[in-house]
């Protein structure tokens, strides 16, 4: 196994000859809207949103031939050479290393590739980044004479300007180019389409797309090629544009063109460099919504000094923002963790769209992803999260289902991306998990008392019927009988979500699968499918919600909570009825019917202890039901696991079948996490997972075994080749949740095995072929897929911090309860985690001089800034919020915990 070399800047890495590896792409983004993907040869694309693509949108398969890239040419004598490596000659010589050297370096939000043409004696260093606060990319190109003689060359910047909606790739590509109005300013090319083309209603367009450039000392271009045709020439290509090859003079500043594909191409005056000398060109490519913005951007970044200052600022800002760092016995792992902690930022910026593998969706974020991204925010920057959580609860419908897409800005909910009424049965789970972490990290249990409205649209009865009285003019919020927008507490939202789910069961009295659960690809069992996996998860939620309610009572002194009167139906206290699936469904229907159009608006006060007991008794009942009905004994002694699903024929999908063992990871994860599996069962589950699902060379634990069947009665996943995506790949998110569940239940070795296999494979560049980070999944041959945008990153980070290092909030206090293995300490026996908690920068250091393993050590002593701290029974240290609040917020406080042999 070999990992990429890491550089001095935290997380930064290098790749030699990166263009010899396929599918590599790197994300860059601004705090505004710019979102870019860049390949080692500066292909990829750049956009603000679905409608506003600066560069032509690309999918992963376009990366092989993405030559209409960001380019910068040099014409030297009769030869032409591309500083980004994209020319016919360079492509032909790609596998002949004696001609050309290249080395990519990249760190958080910047990429540099240095390329040397040995025969020409030129080295070009090209850096690309997005400055923080404007919608552009900056490309800095430094050309150095590495030969022995003076170098004379003519430079050309060349970036095709797509300038329109991604939809127009296959919908009127030519017609939309007719809208282009192109002009050559003194410093580059600007295209402003006359209208946003949309046959449902064309709109005037004011957005301008530009490529501007300056040479040394503010030198301006001397000739322009504003259209693709004028740059490539008749019969020319992006690998050998005739404007460069034939030294065409181009048109002067002030020229215009119309109705053609636009090209941000221009030439600079010839340059002469003495041996060892270098010059820098600055190229700005971006999108401006107003003419003033275009001017401002040019004034702000238009010189190499300004661009370099913006680069330094961008790098520093991202290092600062990713305010978590690890020190373990494995330096490569620590670097990897920088990327894992950075990935949640990328997911917030990109959503689940807009990188080459993520060529679906139109922006916006999915419900599940929204809540899980909050997890990492809570660990890195919890400031505004409380408010965000409250707003997100406004996406819940009164029947416990929810809007599935969140548009731009918080609180902007959309029922479904494709206008299909679908209910994902896992959706009600995540808000509570996030709220729970929020309460633990901040101590703000009063959030349960805060108010939020409910989302309203035409969907009723949990997506099974329409509300005939609903009109879009009534707006997107639930109203009461008097026509007022109804709002309820966050606690009420949670109760409705958890209780409604409890009653929506299938024939085996497990929660119905509906449109799908976490696994989006289980989408063909809406009638009779049941997700045992998420029934387990919800059982855990019921138990935890009971705990949150008791905490609320303890903390606030309240004895009752107000809830919507209709909710009383869902609080029936007759466990005998719970055995009867049909009776449960009827009860749910009664509730949902009452709320089909409006709610009464009446509230009843419910005693908190009764509420908590009602949830606990449901959890008890459910766990017992699951243990009795879902456990499967494995074929070998010591093996066994939980059946995760029933298919649309009502059959259990796992067990020993004529085609072999069928086992899925999801059911195990939530049986363990939800507290359904007993310790003995966990031992049998891990033995089975190791036997049937584990493959360390390619990421670790697969999502499922090979069913050797298409299973049209369960989901599209069975149509995928085995080992790909949701069908048996090592799907990072589930593998990390498996680890998390194991840690929570005290199985640290098994948990680390899952985390380590993911990290080892991600870092093994020869196998994963991705830059450092956690991909969505590892496919059958171990290649990392759908890199960067994955909920796995939030969970990985959360598991490392709160479980492995055991640094976690408990009702607002800080608890330290490590589960580090001996191998995770460095040679001196220490392991460190730097993070911010309660707004205080902390460095938590565990000292384990005897290099003991988890289970062998106890916490012997602890100190905060040198002052001793009490240790609780040798297993944990708890530092109260008051103590933390009294610490100064501007300096890092050192917490040291010494581990010694347990007696
Ligand atoms: C993606 C989706 C996530 C879904 C999962 C499995 O996972 O974003 O909502 O649950 O596929 O179908 P991710 O890429 O976030 O790991």
mmCIF file with all atom_site columns, C-alpha atoms and ligand atoms in Angstrom, residues 347 351-352 358 360 366-370 372-373 424 426-427 430 517-522 534 703 716 725-726 731-734 737 774-777 785-786 788-793, ligand 1:
data_model
loop_
_atom_site.group_PDB
_atom_site.id
_atom_site.type_symbol
_atom_site.label_atom_id
_atom_site.label_alt_id
_atom_site.label_comp_id
_atom_site.label_asym_id
_atom_site.label_entity_id
_atom_site.label_seq_id
_atom_site.pdbx_PDB_ins_code
_atom_site.Cartn_x
_atom_site.Cartn_y
_atom_site.Cartn_z
_atom_site.occupancy
_atom_site.B_iso_or_equiv
_atom_site.pdbx_formal_charge
_atom_site.auth_seq_id
_atom_site.auth_comp_id
_atom_site.auth_asym_id
_atom_site.auth_atom_id
_atom_site.pdbx_PDB_model_num
ATOM   1  C CA . UNK A 1 347 ? -21.275 18.984 1.012   1.00 0.00 ? 347 UNK A CA 1
ATOM   2  C CA . UNK A 1 351 ? -25.173 19.745 -1.983  1.00 0.00 ? 351 UNK A CA 1
ATOM   3  C CA . UNK A 1 352 ? -25.337 16.391 -3.728  1.00 0.00 ? 352 UNK A CA 1
ATOM   4  C CA . UNK A 1 358 ? -22.564 13.953 -8.925  1.00 0.00 ? 358 UNK A CA 1
ATOM   5  C CA . UNK A 1 360 ? -27.743 14.500 -10.933 1.00 0.00 ? 360 UNK A CA 1
ATOM   6  C CA . UNK A 1 366 ? -31.919 16.305 0.411   1.00 0.00 ? 366 UNK A CA 1
ATOM   7  C CA . UNK A 1 367 ? -33.637 16.049 3.779   1.00 0.00 ? 367 UNK A CA 1
ATOM   8  C CA . UNK A 1 368 ? -31.449 13.274 5.105   1.00 0.00 ? 368 UNK A CA 1
ATOM   9  C CA . UNK A 1 369 ? -28.292 15.009 3.986   1.00 0.00 ? 369 UNK A CA 1
ATOM   10 C CA . UNK A 1 370 ? -29.355 18.310 5.462   1.00 0.00 ? 370 UNK A CA 1
ATOM   11 C CA . UNK A 1 372 ? -26.546 14.817 8.796   1.00 0.00 ? 372 UNK A CA 1
ATOM   12 C CA . UNK A 1 373 ? -24.467 17.727 7.593   1.00 0.00 ? 373 UNK A CA 1
ATOM   13 C CA . UNK A 1 424 ? -38.693 7.840  2.601   1.00 0.00 ? 424 UNK A CA 1
ATOM   14 C CA . UNK A 1 426 ? -36.063 6.822  7.415   1.00 0.00 ? 426 UNK A CA 1
ATOM   15 C CA . UNK A 1 427 ? -36.551 10.587 7.168   1.00 0.00 ? 427 UNK A CA 1
ATOM   16 C CA . UNK A 1 430 ? -32.351 12.009 11.436  1.00 0.00 ? 430 UNK A CA 1
ATOM   17 C CA . UNK A 1 517 ? -35.232 4.093  3.473   1.00 0.00 ? 517 UNK A CA 1
ATOM   18 C CA . UNK A 1 518 ? -31.623 5.333  3.788   1.00 0.00 ? 518 UNK A CA 1
ATOM   19 C CA . UNK A 1 519 ? -30.896 3.078  0.860   1.00 0.00 ? 519 UNK A CA 1
ATOM   20 C CA . UNK A 1 520 ? -32.457 5.088  -1.941  1.00 0.00 ? 520 UNK A CA 1
ATOM   21 C CA . UNK A 1 521 ? -32.120 2.104  -4.238  1.00 0.00 ? 521 UNK A CA 1
ATOM   22 C CA . UNK A 1 522 ? -34.662 -0.019 -2.323  1.00 0.00 ? 522 UNK A CA 1
ATOM   23 C CA . UNK A 1 534 ? -34.942 1.210  10.374  1.00 0.00 ? 534 UNK A CA 1
ATOM   24 C CA . UNK A 1 703 ? -23.318 -3.314 2.043   1.00 0.00 ? 703 UNK A CA 1
ATOM   25 C CA . UNK A 1 716 ? -33.233 -0.912 -8.422  1.00 0.00 ? 716 UNK A CA 1
ATOM   26 C CA . UNK A 1 725 ? -22.932 1.498  -5.339  1.00 0.00 ? 725 UNK A CA 1
ATOM   27 C CA . UNK A 1 726 ? -25.891 0.313  -3.239  1.00 0.00 ? 726 UNK A CA 1
ATOM   28 C CA . UNK A 1 731 ? -20.672 2.120  0.993   1.00 0.00 ? 731 UNK A CA 1
ATOM   29 C CA . UNK A 1 732 ? -18.752 4.419  3.290   1.00 0.00 ? 732 UNK A CA 1
ATOM   30 C CA . UNK A 1 733 ? -21.700 5.956  5.084   1.00 0.00 ? 733 UNK A CA 1
ATOM   31 C CA . UNK A 1 734 ? -23.101 2.602  6.223   1.00 0.00 ? 734 UNK A CA 1
ATOM   32 C CA . UNK A 1 737 ? -22.326 3.954  10.912  1.00 0.00 ? 737 UNK A CA 1
ATOM   33 C CA . UNK A 1 774 ? -13.632 9.441  2.024   1.00 0.00 ? 774 UNK A CA 1
ATOM   34 C CA . UNK A 1 775 ? -15.523 8.614  -1.175  1.00 0.00 ? 775 UNK A CA 1
ATOM   35 C CA . UNK A 1 776 ? -19.177 7.688  -1.203  1.00 0.00 ? 776 UNK A CA 1
ATOM   36 C CA . UNK A 1 777 ? -18.198 4.095  -1.899  1.00 0.00 ? 777 UNK A CA 1
ATOM   37 C CA . UNK A 1 785 ? -16.310 6.641  -6.360  1.00 0.00 ? 785 UNK A CA 1
ATOM   38 C CA . UNK A 1 786 ? -18.378 9.786  -6.017  1.00 0.00 ? 786 UNK A CA 1
ATOM   39 C CA . UNK A 1 788 ? -16.084 14.224 -1.619  1.00 0.00 ? 788 UNK A CA 1
ATOM   40 C CA . UNK A 1 789 ? -19.851 14.649 -1.353  1.00 0.00 ? 789 UNK A CA 1
ATOM   41 C CA . UNK A 1 790 ? -20.956 12.053 1.142   1.00 0.00 ? 790 UNK A CA 1
ATOM   42 C CA . UNK A 1 791 ? -22.648 11.914 4.501   1.00 0.00 ? 791 UNK A CA 1
ATOM   43 C CA . UNK A 1 792 ? -19.945 9.419  5.461   1.00 0.00 ? 792 UNK A CA 1
ATOM   44 C CA . UNK A 1 793 ? -17.539 12.274 6.162   1.00 0.00 ? 793 UNK A CA 1
HETATM 45 C C1 . LIG B 2 .   ? -26.091 8.896  -0.815  1.00 0.00 ? 1   LIG B C1 1
HETATM 46 C C2 . LIG B 2 .   ? -27.170 9.892  -0.496  1.00 0.00 ? 1   LIG B C2 1
HETATM 47 C C3 . LIG B 2 .   ? -27.856 9.488  0.797   1.00 0.00 ? 1   LIG B C3 1
HETATM 48 C C4 . LIG B 2 .   ? -28.364 8.054  0.654   1.00 0.00 ? 1   LIG B C4 1
HETATM 49 C C5 . LIG B 2 .   ? -27.250 7.113  0.237   1.00 0.00 ? 1   LIG B C5 1
HETATM 50 C C6 . LIG B 2 .   ? -27.685 5.688  0.002   1.00 0.00 ? 1   LIG B C6 1
HETATM 51 O O1 . LIG B 2 .   ? -25.172 8.784  0.223   1.00 0.00 ? 1   LIG B O1 1
HETATM 52 O O2 . LIG B 2 .   ? -26.644 11.191 -0.365  1.00 0.00 ? 1   LIG B O2 1
HETATM 53 O O3 . LIG B 2 .   ? -28.902 10.354 1.107   1.00 0.00 ? 1   LIG B O3 1
HETATM 54 O O4 . LIG B 2 .   ? -28.868 7.668  1.893   1.00 0.00 ? 1   LIG B O4 1
HETATM 55 O O5 . LIG B 2 .   ? -26.659 7.610  -0.957  1.00 0.00 ? 1   LIG B O5 1
HETATM 56 O O6 . LIG B 2 .   ? -28.603 5.545  -1.026  1.00 0.00 ? 1   LIG B O6 1
HETATM 57 P P1 . LIG B 2 .   ? -23.876 9.650  0.515   1.00 0.00 ? 1   LIG B P1 1
HETATM 58 O O7 . LIG B 2 .   ? -23.280 9.986  -0.784  1.00 0.00 ? 1   LIG B O7 1
HETATM 59 O O8 . LIG B 2 .   ? -24.315 10.825 1.291   1.00 0.00 ? 1   LIG B O8 1
HETATM 60 O O9 . LIG B 2 .   ? -22.970 8.782  1.329   1.00 0.00 ? 1   LIG B O9 1
#
